[in-house]
Coordinates of C-alpha atoms in Angstrom, one line a residue:
X403 CA 84.1 39.4 -9.7
X404 CA 81.6 38.7 -12.5
X405 CA 78.1 37.6 -11.9
X406 CA 78.0 35.4 -15.0
X407 CA 77.8 31.7 -14.4
X408 CA 80.9 29.7 -15.0
X409 CA 81.3 28.2 -18.5
X410 CA 81.7 24.8 -16.9
X411 CA 78.4 25.1 -15.1
X412 CA 76.6 26.3 -18.2
X413 CA 78.1 23.5 -20.4
X414 CA 77.1 20.9 -17.8
X415 CA 73.5 22.2 -17.5
X416 CA 73.1 22.3 -21.3
X417 CA 74.6 18.8 -21.6
X418 CA 72.2 17.5 -19.0
X419 CA 69.3 19.2 -20.8
X420 CA 70.2 17.5 -24.1
X421 CA 70.3 14.1 -22.3
X422 CA 67.0 14.7 -20.6
X423 CA 65.4 15.8 -23.9
X424 CA 66.8 12.7 -25.6
X425 CA 65.6 10.5 -22.7
X426 CA 62.0 11.9 -22.9
X427 CA 61.8 11.6 -26.7
X428 CA 63.1 8.1 -26.7
X429 CA 60.9 7.0 -23.8
X430 CA 57.9 8.3 -25.8
X431 CA 59.0 6.4 -28.9
X432 CA 59.5 3.2 -26.9
X433 CA 56.2 3.8 -25.0
X434 CA 54.2 4.1 -28.3
X435 CA 56.0 1.1 -29.9
X436 CA 58.0 3.0 -32.5
X437 CA 61.2 1.6 -30.9
X438 CA 61.5 -1.8 -29.4
X439 CA 61.3 -2.0 -25.6
X440 CA 63.9 -3.8 -23.5
X441 CA 63.6 -7.4 -22.3
X442 CA 61.3 -7.9 -19.4
X443 CA 61.7 -5.2 -16.8
X444 CA 64.8 -3.6 -18.5
X445 CA 62.8 -1.0 -20.3
X446 CA 64.1 2.0 -18.3
X447 CA 67.7 0.8 -18.6
X448 CA 67.2 0.4 -22.4
X449 CA 65.9 3.9 -22.7
X450 CA 68.8 5.3 -20.5
X451 CA 71.4 3.5 -22.7
X452 CA 69.8 4.8 -25.9
X453 CA 69.6 8.3 -24.5
X454 CA 73.3 8.2 -23.6
X455 CA 74.2 7.0 -27.1
X456 CA 72.1 9.6 -28.9
X457 CA 72.9 12.6 -26.6
X458 CA 76.7 12.2 -26.7
X459 CA 77.1 13.0 -30.4
X460 CA 74.4 15.7 -30.3
X461 CA 76.2 17.4 -27.3
X462 CA 79.5 17.1 -29.2
X463 CA 78.1 19.0 -32.2
X464 CA 75.6 21.4 -30.6
X465 CA 77.8 22.5 -27.6
X466 CA 81.0 23.3 -29.4
X467 CA 80.9 27.0 -28.5
X468 CA 80.2 26.3 -24.8
X469 CA 83.0 23.6 -24.7
X470 CA 85.5 26.1 -26.2
X471 CA 84.4 28.8 -23.7
X472 CA 84.8 26.3 -20.9
X473 CA 88.3 25.3 -22.1
X474 CA 89.4 29.0 -22.3
X475 CA 88.1 29.6 -18.8
X476 CA 90.0 26.6 -17.5
X477 CA 93.2 27.7 -19.3
X478 CA 93.0 31.2 -17.7
X479 CA 92.6 29.7 -14.2
X480 CA 95.5 27.3 -14.7
X481 CA 97.7 30.1 -15.9
X482 CA 96.8 32.2 -12.8
X483 CA 97.6 29.2 -10.5
X484 CA 100.9 28.7 -12.2
X485 CA 101.8 32.4 -11.8
X486 CA 100.9 32.3 -8.1
X487 CA 103.0 29.2 -7.7
X488 CA 106.0 30.8 -9.4
X489 CA 105.5 33.9 -7.2
X490 CA 105.5 31.9 -4.0
X491 CA 108.6 29.9 -5.1
X492 CA 110.5 33.0 -5.8
X493 CA 109.4 34.5 -2.5
X494 CA 110.6 31.4 -0.7
X495 CA 113.9 31.5 -2.6
X496 CA 114.4 35.1 -1.5
X497 CA 114.1 34.2 2.2

């Protein structure tokens, strides 16, 4: 068993980090009036929506290697599960 964190966990943490960074940067821009604030009390919701819109394409571009590693790790696990299923089916057929 390896002690390295799973690729999925690493990708998720990095994606969350990009979102938080975008949120803080956009909140600062809205706070200082560079970007317009939301209507009434919707300022937080406005910044959250902007952060989602900005962080999604950034994550897509910046996390390509992590996404590929996660995909490879998932493929290996699925292949192992298929092999075990086939082994159990042949074992049942033999009985």
